[in-house]
Coordinates of C-alpha atoms and ligand atoms in Angstrom, one line a residue:
M298 CA 70.5 196.2 9.8
R299 CA 70.0 198.1 12.8
R300 CA 70.0 196.0 15.7
A301 CA 68.7 196.5 19.4
H302 CA 69.7 194.4 22.7
A303 CA 67.7 193.9 25.6
V304 CA 69.0 195.4 29.0
E305 CA 70.1 192.1 30.3
W306 CA 72.6 191.6 27.3
V307 CA 73.7 195.2 27.6
R308 CA 74.7 194.9 31.2
A309 CA 76.3 191.6 30.6
A310 CA 78.4 192.9 27.7
E311 CA 79.4 196.2 29.5
G312 CA 80.4 194.1 32.5
E313 CA 82.8 192.0 30.4
L314 CA 84.0 195.1 28.8
M315 CA 84.5 197.0 32.2
A316 CA 86.6 194.2 33.6
R317 CA 89.1 194.6 30.7
L318 CA 89.4 198.5 30.8
P319 CA 90.7 201.0 33.3
E320 CA 87.6 202.2 35.7
G321 CA 85.6 204.7 34.3
T322 CA 86.6 204.4 30.6
L323 CA 83.1 203.6 29.4
M324 CA 81.5 206.2 30.8
Q325 CA 84.2 208.5 29.6
R326 CA 83.5 207.1 26.1
A327 CA 79.8 207.6 26.5
A328 CA 80.2 211.4 27.7
A329 CA 82.7 212.0 24.8
G330 CA 80.3 210.9 22.1
L331 CA 77.4 212.8 23.9
A332 CA 79.3 216.0 24.4
A333 CA 80.2 216.0 20.9
T334 CA 76.7 215.5 19.5
C335 CA 75.7 218.4 21.7
A336 CA 78.4 220.7 20.5
E337 CA 77.2 220.0 17.1
L338 CA 73.5 220.7 18.0
L339 CA 74.7 223.8 19.6
R340 CA 76.7 225.1 16.6
D341 CA 73.8 224.1 14.1
G342 CA 71.1 225.5 16.3
A343 CA 70.2 229.1 17.5
P344 CA 73.2 229.7 19.6
G345 CA 75.5 229.0 16.8
R346 CA 78.4 228.0 18.9
V347 CA 79.2 226.3 22.1
Y348 CA 80.8 229.1 23.8
G349 CA 78.3 231.0 26.0
S350 CA 75.5 228.8 25.2
R351 CA 73.1 227.6 28.1
V352 CA 73.0 223.9 29.0
L353 CA 71.0 222.5 31.8
V354 CA 71.8 219.0 32.6
L355 CA 69.1 216.9 34.4
A356 CA 70.8 214.5 36.5
G357 CA 69.1 211.3 38.1
S358 CA 70.5 209.0 40.6
G359 CA 72.5 206.7 38.4
D360 CA 75.1 206.3 36.0
N361 CA 72.8 207.9 33.3
G362 CA 73.1 211.2 35.3
G363 CA 76.8 210.4 35.4
D364 CA 77.2 210.4 31.8
A365 CA 75.1 213.6 31.4
L366 CA 77.3 215.4 34.2
F367 CA 80.4 214.5 32.5
A368 CA 79.2 215.5 29.3
G369 CA 78.1 218.7 30.9
A370 CA 81.8 219.3 32.2
R371 CA 83.1 218.7 28.6
L372 CA 80.6 221.4 27.2
A373 CA 81.6 223.8 30.4
R374 CA 85.3 223.3 29.4
R375 CA 84.5 224.7 26.0
G376 CA 82.7 227.7 27.4
A377 CA 79.2 226.8 27.8
R378 CA 77.2 227.9 30.8
V379 CA 76.2 224.7 32.3
S380 CA 74.0 224.0 35.4
A381 CA 72.7 220.9 36.6
A382 CA 69.6 219.8 38.4
L383 CA 70.2 217.1 40.9
L384 CA 66.9 215.1 41.0
A385 CA 68.3 212.8 43.9
P386 CA 71.1 214.9 45.4
E387 CA 72.1 212.6 48.0
R388 CA 72.6 209.7 45.3
V389 CA 74.0 211.8 42.4
H390 CA 77.1 210.5 40.7
A391 CA 79.7 212.2 42.7
G392 CA 82.6 211.9 40.1
G393 CA 80.3 213.4 37.5
L394 CA 79.3 216.2 39.8
A395 CA 83.0 216.9 40.9
A396 CA 84.1 217.1 37.4
L397 CA 81.2 219.6 36.4
R398 CA 81.9 221.7 39.3
A399 CA 85.6 221.7 38.5
A400 CA 84.8 222.9 34.9
G401 CA 82.9 225.9 36.1
G402 CA 79.3 224.3 36.1
R403 CA 77.0 225.0 38.9
V404 CA 73.9 223.6 40.7
T405 CA 70.3 224.9 40.2
E406 CA 67.2 224.2 41.8
D407 CA 65.0 226.7 39.5
P408 CA 63.0 224.6 37.0
A409 CA 62.5 227.9 34.9
E410 CA 66.2 227.4 33.8
A411 CA 64.9 224.7 31.7
E412 CA 62.8 227.0 29.9
R413 CA 65.6 229.4 29.1
A414 CA 68.3 226.7 28.1
D415 CA 69.4 226.3 24.8
L416 CA 70.1 222.4 25.3
V417 CA 68.6 220.1 28.0
L418 CA 70.4 217.2 28.6
D419 CA 68.2 214.3 29.9
G420 CA 70.2 212.3 32.3
I421 CA 67.4 211.4 34.6
V422 CA 67.4 207.6 34.0
G423 CA 68.7 205.2 31.3
I424 CA 68.6 201.5 31.0
G425 CA 67.9 201.3 34.9
G426 CA 64.7 203.1 34.7
R427 CA 61.5 201.2 35.6
G428 CA 58.2 202.6 35.6
P429 CA 57.0 206.4 34.7
L430 CA 59.2 209.4 35.8
R431 CA 59.0 210.1 39.5
D432 CA 57.6 213.3 40.7
A433 CA 61.0 215.3 41.3
A434 CA 61.6 215.3 37.7
L435 CA 58.3 216.6 36.3
P436 CA 58.4 220.3 36.6
W437 CA 62.1 220.2 35.0
V438 CA 60.6 218.0 32.0
H439 CA 57.5 220.2 31.8
A440 CA 59.5 223.4 31.8
A441 CA 61.8 222.0 29.2
G442 CA 59.0 221.2 26.9
Q443 CA 57.8 224.8 27.2
G444 CA 61.1 226.4 26.2
A445 CA 62.9 226.4 23.0
A446 CA 65.6 224.1 24.0
T447 CA 67.0 221.0 22.0
V448 CA 66.2 218.2 24.3
V449 CA 68.8 215.6 23.9
A450 CA 68.0 212.0 25.8
V451 CA 71.0 210.4 27.2
D452 CA 70.8 206.6 26.2
L453 CA 67.1 206.8 26.1
P454 CA 64.3 209.2 26.8
S455 CA 63.6 208.9 30.4
G456 CA 60.2 207.4 31.2
V457 CA 60.3 205.0 28.1
D458 CA 60.8 201.4 29.0
P459 CA 64.2 200.3 27.4
D460 CA 63.2 196.6 26.6
T461 CA 59.5 197.2 25.4
G462 CA 59.1 200.7 24.3
A463 CA 55.9 200.8 26.6
V464 CA 55.6 204.6 28.2
P465 CA 53.7 203.9 31.3
G466 CA 53.4 207.5 32.3
A467 CA 55.1 211.0 31.8
A468 CA 58.3 210.7 29.8
V469 CA 60.9 213.2 28.1
R470 CA 60.3 214.0 24.7
A471 CA 63.6 214.3 23.2
D472 CA 64.8 215.9 19.7
V473 CA 67.8 213.7 19.7
T474 CA 68.5 210.5 21.7
V475 CA 72.4 209.7 22.0
T476 CA 72.4 205.8 22.6
F477 CA 75.5 203.9 23.9
G478 CA 76.8 200.6 22.6
T479 CA 73.8 199.4 21.0
H480 CA 70.4 200.4 20.0
K481 CA 67.7 199.6 23.0
P482 CA 64.4 197.8 21.6
G483 CA 62.6 200.8 23.1
L484 CA 64.0 203.4 20.9
L485 CA 62.7 201.3 17.9
I486 CA 59.1 200.5 18.8
D487 CA 56.2 202.8 19.9
P488 CA 55.4 204.5 21.8
G489 CA 58.8 204.8 23.1
A490 CA 60.2 205.4 19.3
S491 CA 57.9 208.4 19.1
Y492 CA 59.9 210.2 22.1
A493 CA 63.2 209.3 21.1
G494 CA 63.6 211.8 18.0
V495 CA 66.6 211.3 15.9
V496 CA 68.7 208.5 17.2
R497 CA 72.3 208.6 17.3
L498 CA 74.7 205.5 18.2
V499 CA 77.8 206.1 20.1
D500 CA 80.3 203.4 19.8
I501 CA 81.7 202.6 23.2
G502 CA 83.5 199.3 22.2
L503 CA 80.7 196.6 22.8
A504 CA 81.5 195.2 19.4
E505 CA 85.0 193.9 21.2
V506 CA 82.9 191.7 23.4
R507 CA 80.5 190.7 20.5
G508 CA 83.3 190.1 18.3
T509 CA 84.3 187.0 20.6
G510 CA 81.2 185.3 19.1
S511 CA 80.0 184.1 22.7
A512 CA 77.1 185.7 24.0
P513 CA 78.2 187.6 27.1
S514 CA 76.9 185.5 30.1
D515 CA 73.9 183.5 28.8
P516 CA 70.6 185.5 29.1
R517 CA 69.1 182.1 27.8
R518 CA 69.6 180.4 31.0
A519 CA 67.1 182.4 33.0
R520 CA 64.5 182.0 30.3
G521 CA 61.1 180.0 29.8
G522 CA 57.9 179.0 31.5
R523 CA 56.8 182.4 32.9
A524 CA 53.3 184.0 32.5
L525 CA 52.8 186.6 29.7
G526 CA 53.5 190.0 31.2
T527 CA 56.7 188.9 33.3
E528 CA 58.2 186.8 30.3
P529 CA 61.5 188.1 29.5
L530 CA 62.3 188.9 25.8
A531 CA 63.3 186.2 23.2
P532 CA 66.3 184.0 23.2
L533 CA 68.8 185.7 21.1
F534 CA 71.1 185.0 18.1
D535 CA 74.0 187.1 18.7
G536 CA 72.2 188.8 21.5
H537 CA 69.9 191.1 19.7
V538 CA 66.3 190.9 20.1
V539 CA 65.1 193.6 17.6
E540 CA 66.2 194.5 14.4
A541 CA 64.9 196.9 11.7
L542 CA 65.8 196.5 8.0
Q543 CA 67.6 199.5 6.3
Q544 CA 67.4 200.1 2.5
E545 CA 70.5 197.8 1.8
D546 CA 68.9 194.9 3.5
V547 CA 65.5 195.4 1.7
A548 CA 67.6 195.5 -1.8
A549 CA 69.4 192.3 -0.9
L550 CA 65.9 190.6 -0.4
L551 CA 63.8 192.1 -3.3
P552 CA 63.1 189.4 -5.7
E553 CA 64.6 190.2 -9.3
P554 CA 63.8 188.2 -12.4
D555 CA 66.9 187.0 -14.4
A556 CA 67.2 185.9 -17.9
E557 CA 65.7 182.1 -17.1
S558 CA 62.8 183.5 -15.5
D559 CA 59.4 183.0 -16.8
K560 CA 56.1 183.9 -15.3
Y561 CA 55.6 180.6 -13.4
R562 CA 59.3 180.5 -11.9
R563 CA 58.7 183.9 -10.5
G564 CA 56.0 182.7 -8.5
V565 CA 52.3 182.8 -8.6
V566 CA 50.4 184.1 -5.6
G567 CA 47.0 183.0 -5.0
I568 CA 44.3 185.7 -3.4
A569 CA 41.2 184.3 -1.7
A570 CA 39.7 187.6 -0.5
G571 CA 36.6 189.9 -1.1
S572 CA 32.7 188.8 -1.1
A573 CA 29.7 189.9 -2.6
R574 CA 29.5 192.7 0.1
Y575 CA 33.1 193.6 0.0
P576 CA 34.4 193.4 -3.4
G577 CA 37.1 196.2 -2.7
A578 CA 39.4 194.1 -0.5
A579 CA 39.9 191.6 -3.3
V580 CA 40.4 194.4 -5.8
L581 CA 43.1 196.0 -3.6
A582 CA 45.1 192.8 -2.5
V583 CA 45.1 191.7 -5.9
G584 CA 46.4 195.3 -7.2
A585 CA 49.1 195.2 -4.6
A586 CA 50.2 191.7 -5.6
L587 CA 50.6 192.4 -9.1
H588 CA 53.3 195.0 -7.9
G589 CA 54.8 192.2 -5.6
G590 CA 57.4 190.7 -7.8
V591 CA 55.7 187.5 -9.0
G592 CA 54.9 186.2 -12.3
A593 CA 51.1 186.0 -11.9
V594 CA 48.2 186.7 -9.6
R595 CA 45.3 184.2 -9.3
Y596 CA 42.1 185.3 -7.6
A597 CA 39.5 182.7 -6.3
G598 CA 36.4 184.0 -4.8
A599 CA 33.0 185.9 -5.3
A600 CA 34.5 189.2 -6.6
A601 CA 36.1 187.6 -9.6
R602 CA 34.2 190.1 -11.8
E603 CA 35.3 193.2 -10.0
V604 CA 38.8 191.9 -10.0
V605 CA 39.3 191.1 -13.5
R606 CA 37.5 194.5 -14.7
A607 CA 40.1 196.3 -12.6
H608 CA 43.1 194.2 -13.2
P609 CA 42.9 192.3 -16.6
E610 CA 46.4 190.6 -16.0
A611 CA 44.9 188.6 -13.0
L612 CA 43.9 185.0 -13.5
V613 CA 40.5 184.9 -11.9
G614 CA 37.8 182.1 -10.9
E615 CA 34.7 182.0 -8.8
G616 CA 35.6 178.9 -6.9
G617 CA 37.7 178.5 -3.7
P618 CA 41.5 178.1 -3.4
K619 CA 41.2 174.2 -4.3
D620 CA 39.7 174.8 -7.7
A621 CA 42.3 177.7 -8.5
G622 CA 45.1 175.7 -9.8
R623 CA 48.7 175.9 -8.7
V624 CA 50.2 178.8 -6.7
Q625 CA 53.4 179.2 -4.5
A626 CA 51.5 181.0 -1.8
W627 CA 48.0 181.8 -0.7
V628 CA 46.6 185.3 0.8
V629 CA 43.3 184.5 2.6
G630 CA 40.8 186.7 4.6
P631 CA 40.7 190.5 3.5
G632 CA 36.8 191.3 3.2
L633 CA 36.0 187.7 3.1
S634 CA 33.1 188.0 5.7
Q635 CA 32.8 185.1 8.1
D636 CA 30.2 182.8 6.5
A637 CA 30.5 179.2 5.7
E638 CA 31.9 179.9 2.4
A639 CA 34.6 182.0 4.1
E640 CA 35.4 179.3 6.3
R641 CA 35.6 176.9 3.6
A642 CA 38.2 179.0 1.9
V643 CA 40.4 179.6 4.8
T644 CA 40.6 175.8 5.3
E645 CA 41.3 175.2 1.7
A646 CA 44.0 177.8 2.0
L647 CA 45.4 176.4 5.0
D648 CA 45.4 173.0 3.7
A649 CA 47.1 173.9 0.2
D650 CA 50.6 173.1 1.7
V651 CA 52.3 176.4 0.6
P652 CA 52.8 179.5 2.8
V653 CA 49.8 181.2 3.5
L654 CA 49.2 184.7 4.6
V655 CA 46.1 185.1 6.8
D656 CA 44.6 188.4 7.4
A657 CA 41.2 190.2 8.7
D658 CA 38.1 187.9 8.6
G659 CA 40.5 185.0 8.1
L660 CA 42.3 185.8 11.6
R661 CA 38.9 185.6 13.3
L662 CA 38.1 182.2 11.7
L663 CA 41.7 181.2 12.5
A664 CA 41.2 182.2 16.1
R665 CA 38.4 179.7 16.6
R666 CA 40.8 177.0 15.8
G667 CA 43.4 178.3 17.8
S668 CA 46.4 177.1 15.5
A669 CA 48.0 177.8 12.3
P670 CA 50.5 176.0 9.8
A671 CA 54.1 176.7 10.8
N672 CA 54.5 178.5 7.1
A673 CA 51.7 180.8 8.0
L674 CA 52.1 184.6 8.2
L675 CA 49.4 186.3 10.4
T676 CA 48.8 190.1 9.9
P677 CA 46.7 191.2 12.7
H678 CA 46.0 194.8 13.8
A679 CA 45.6 195.4 17.5
G680 CA 42.1 194.4 17.7
E681 CA 42.3 191.0 15.5
A682 CA 45.5 190.4 18.0
V683 CA 43.1 190.5 21.0
A684 CA 40.9 187.7 19.1
L685 CA 43.8 185.7 18.3
L686 CA 45.1 186.0 21.9
A687 CA 41.8 184.9 23.3
G688 CA 42.1 181.9 20.8
I689 CA 44.9 180.7 22.9
G690 CA 43.7 181.3 26.3
V691 CA 45.4 184.9 26.6
T692 CA 43.3 187.7 27.7
A693 CA 44.4 191.3 26.5
T694 CA 42.9 194.4 25.8
R695 CA 43.4 196.5 22.7
D696 CA 45.4 199.0 24.5
Q697 CA 47.5 196.4 26.2
V698 CA 48.7 195.0 22.9
E699 CA 49.5 198.6 21.6
A700 CA 51.3 199.6 24.7
E701 CA 53.7 196.2 24.4
R702 CA 53.5 195.2 20.7
L703 CA 56.8 193.2 21.0
R704 CA 55.6 191.0 23.8
H705 CA 52.1 190.3 22.3
A706 CA 53.3 189.8 18.8
R707 CA 55.9 187.1 20.4
A708 CA 53.0 185.6 22.4
L709 CA 51.0 185.2 19.2
A710 CA 53.8 183.6 17.3
R711 CA 54.6 181.1 20.2
G712 CA 51.1 180.2 20.8
Y713 CA 50.3 179.8 16.8
R714 CA 53.7 178.7 16.3
C715 CA 54.1 180.6 13.0
T716 CA 55.2 184.2 11.9
V717 CA 53.0 187.2 13.1
L718 CA 53.0 190.8 11.7
L719 CA 51.3 193.1 14.2
K720 CA 50.2 196.1 12.3
G721 CA 50.2 199.5 14.0
S722 CA 52.3 202.6 14.7
T723 CA 55.4 200.3 14.7
T724 CA 54.9 197.1 12.7
V725 CA 56.4 194.1 14.4
V726 CA 57.3 190.9 12.4
T727 CA 58.3 188.1 14.6
G728 CA 58.5 184.1 14.5
P729 CA 58.5 182.2 17.6
T730 CA 62.0 182.4 18.1
G731 CA 64.9 184.8 16.8
P732 CA 65.0 188.5 16.6
A733 CA 61.7 190.6 15.9
R734 CA 61.8 192.9 13.0
V735 CA 60.3 196.3 13.4
N736 CA 59.5 198.7 10.6
A737 CA 60.8 202.2 10.5
T738 CA 59.3 203.5 7.3
G739 CA 55.5 203.5 8.6
T740 CA 53.6 206.8 8.8
A741 CA 50.3 207.6 10.5
Q742 CA 48.8 208.2 7.1
L743 CA 48.8 204.4 6.3
A744 CA 45.9 204.1 8.9
T745 CA 43.3 204.3 6.0
A746 CA 40.8 201.9 4.8
G747 CA 41.8 199.1 2.6
S748 CA 45.8 200.0 3.4
G749 CA 45.8 196.4 5.2
D750 CA 44.5 194.6 2.1
V751 CA 47.3 196.3 0.0
L752 CA 49.9 195.1 2.7
S753 CA 48.3 191.7 2.6
G754 CA 48.6 191.5 -1.4
L755 CA 52.1 192.8 -1.3
A756 CA 53.4 190.4 1.4
G757 CA 51.6 187.5 -0.2
A758 CA 53.5 188.1 -3.5
L759 CA 56.7 188.4 -1.8
L760 CA 55.9 185.0 0.0
A761 CA 55.1 183.5 -3.4
A762 CA 58.2 184.7 -4.8
G763 CA 60.2 182.7 -2.5
L764 CA 61.0 185.0 0.6
S765 CA 60.4 183.5 4.1
P766 CA 57.5 184.7 6.2
V767 CA 59.6 187.0 8.3
D768 CA 61.6 188.4 5.3
A769 CA 58.2 188.6 3.2
G770 CA 56.3 190.5 6.1
S771 CA 59.2 192.9 6.8
V772 CA 60.0 193.6 3.4
A773 CA 56.4 194.3 2.6
A774 CA 56.1 196.6 5.7
Y775 CA 59.1 198.4 4.5
L776 CA 57.8 199.0 1.0
H777 CA 54.4 199.7 2.1
G778 CA 55.6 202.2 4.5
L779 CA 57.7 203.9 2.0
A780 CA 55.0 203.9 -0.6
G781 CA 52.5 205.5 2.1
R782 CA 54.8 208.3 2.6
L783 CA 55.4 208.9 -1.1
S784 CA 51.7 209.0 -1.7
S785 CA 50.9 210.9 1.2
D786 CA 53.7 213.6 1.2
G787 CA 52.0 215.3 4.2
A788 CA 48.3 214.9 3.0
P789 CA 45.9 212.1 3.5
T790 CA 46.2 209.4 1.3
T791 CA 44.3 206.2 0.0
A792 CA 44.8 202.6 -0.5
T793 CA 44.6 202.9 -4.1
A794 CA 47.2 205.7 -4.0
I795 CA 49.6 203.7 -1.9
T796 CA 49.2 200.9 -4.5
A797 CA 50.1 203.5 -7.2
A798 CA 53.3 204.4 -5.3
L799 CA 54.5 200.8 -4.8
P800 CA 56.7 200.7 -8.0
E801 CA 58.5 204.1 -7.1
A802 CA 59.0 202.5 -3.4
W803 CA 60.4 199.4 -5.2
R804 CA 62.7 201.3 -7.2
R805 CA 63.9 203.4 -4.2
S806 CA 64.7 200.5 -2.3
R807 CA 66.7 198.6 -4.8
Ligands
LIG182 N1 77.2 200.1 32.7 C1 77.9 200.8 31.8 O1 79.2 200.3 31.5 C2 77.9 202.1 31.5 C3 76.6 202.8 31.7 N2 76.3 203.8 31.0 C4 75.0 204.7 31.3 O2 74.6 204.2 32.6 C5 73.3 203.8 32.6 C6 72.7 202.9 33.4 O3 73.0 203.3 34.8 P1 72.4 202.7 36.1 O4 72.4 201.3 36.0 O5 73.2 203.7 37.1 O6 70.9 203.2 35.8 P2 70.2 204.5 35.6 O7 71.0 205.7 35.7 O8 69.5 204.2 34.3 O9 69.0 204.6 36.7 C7 69.2 204.0 37.9 C8 68.6 204.7 39.0 O10 67.6 205.7 38.7 C9 66.4 205.3 39.6 N3 65.2 205.1 38.9 C10 64.7 204.0 38.2 N4 63.5 204.2 37.7 C11 63.3 205.4 38.0 C12 62.4 206.4 37.6 N5 61.1 205.8 36.7 N6 62.3 207.7 37.7 C13 63.2 208.2 38.4 N7 64.3 207.4 38.7 C14 64.3 206.0 38.5 C15 66.8 204.2 40.4 O11 66.5 204.2 41.8 C16 68.3 204.0 40.2 O12 69.0 205.0 41.4 C17 72.8 203.7 30.9 O13 71.6 204.0 30.6 C18 74.0 204.5 30.2 O14 73.6 205.8 30.3 C19 77.3 204.4 30.3 O15 78.1 205.5 31.0 C20 78.1 203.5 29.5 C21 78.8 202.6 30.4
LIG183 K1 68.0 209.3 29.9

């Protein structure tokens, strides 16, 4: 599991650790890890070696600049030609600058050096950064983008909000981010994640603090009762607010049949989707559910004939969920339309007293109620999230939801008191409390008609197989993303092709 901690926690953990160590130790650990990565990149890149390579340090006014200057000093001692741009000269990290000078580095005021450099170190701001990059940095960042330099972000790309991944204005686009102690949420959530490039974690010993079992200070104390927008991120288990499943985590969660399994023990998922007008959504959701690890898939609704023609394995009926026979989870909503019949299907699925995944038209109908059962999994895209938020009295635009996905997903989970999977460039899955899961396997190629129906069918099947809503949603997002990549391989893909790739995605995740 990849875990990310909020700034407040990182500062508290660093504070405890710093109190136990000689002054400057943490910064030296950070700088050493950073310099080692830079040296490796220089050796593997066009210069082919550290000696004689051209390195430019962009140094802001805080400790992030200090890390970059000390790393620059280490590279200069190995023969690199290192210069530093001081973006706030009067507040530059004095020790870092002295070390760089002592190692033969110099100060520059010419942004063209960023264009000529082999490697640019972004030490403009780190976890102390707020808001867009300030003007002094812009010519340097622009020039670095024009040249061929490998851009290495120190701790996180400057201009990315560390806690949310929001990018409110200009930001550094990094090839590699070297982050210290733990991941920051902004490195795992778009739009920030897309600025970070490859993320490398340097251990500076924060685990020593975590190992005590007590959260450093208690970030929980300051929480609660504030309006959306200023609300701090969630209360924390061991302190992390965001986590991303890795392959071994998914492997441990995938349902596997054993010798005792029969089709009913493996779980049966019910799908109430599609309509006379949109039978395709039903066909797609059922198709994906058949690959989702359950023993059987029941379909209830107006597209029964189309479903059984496409999937003879499905058990179909033309009535609603109430008439469909026993299932361990329902999927309701894709392609349902919003008429009285659709409303009845949603009500029956919600009343069935089993976990229920609500998507698409089902979400619009749910927004009118303003509540959901605790074992529900809601799967909105940003537009549907706007409608759901309106249902609980929160006004937000699509752009706002996309700019701050974590905050809005959490607001929905708290407002509806259930689990929410917010689709998009970074899929976020979260309950009202506990860390949010973000999915790292997604690809822009997944934004294709019917792709959401596939995700719903798959996640519903995993719910019926016994996974919790958070696990079902995040494992489904992982497999769906991987299947999207496999089916796309750089070219446009389709929902049908994504479904066809699900078995291979499953095999690769075991
Ligand atoms: N605290 C620690 O123990 C450690 C901190 N480390 C480094 O220290 C960093 C945090 O240092 P600081 O707390 O000094 O904060 P930063 O260096 O991240 O930035 C704070 C400074 O940047 C300015 N600033 C804020 N937003 C800005 C913006 N949008 N554009 C331009 N300037 C802006 C502020 O006025 C302030 O002077 C970490 O990201 C990490 O790189 C590491 O050395 C590891 C140890
Ligand atoms: K930075």
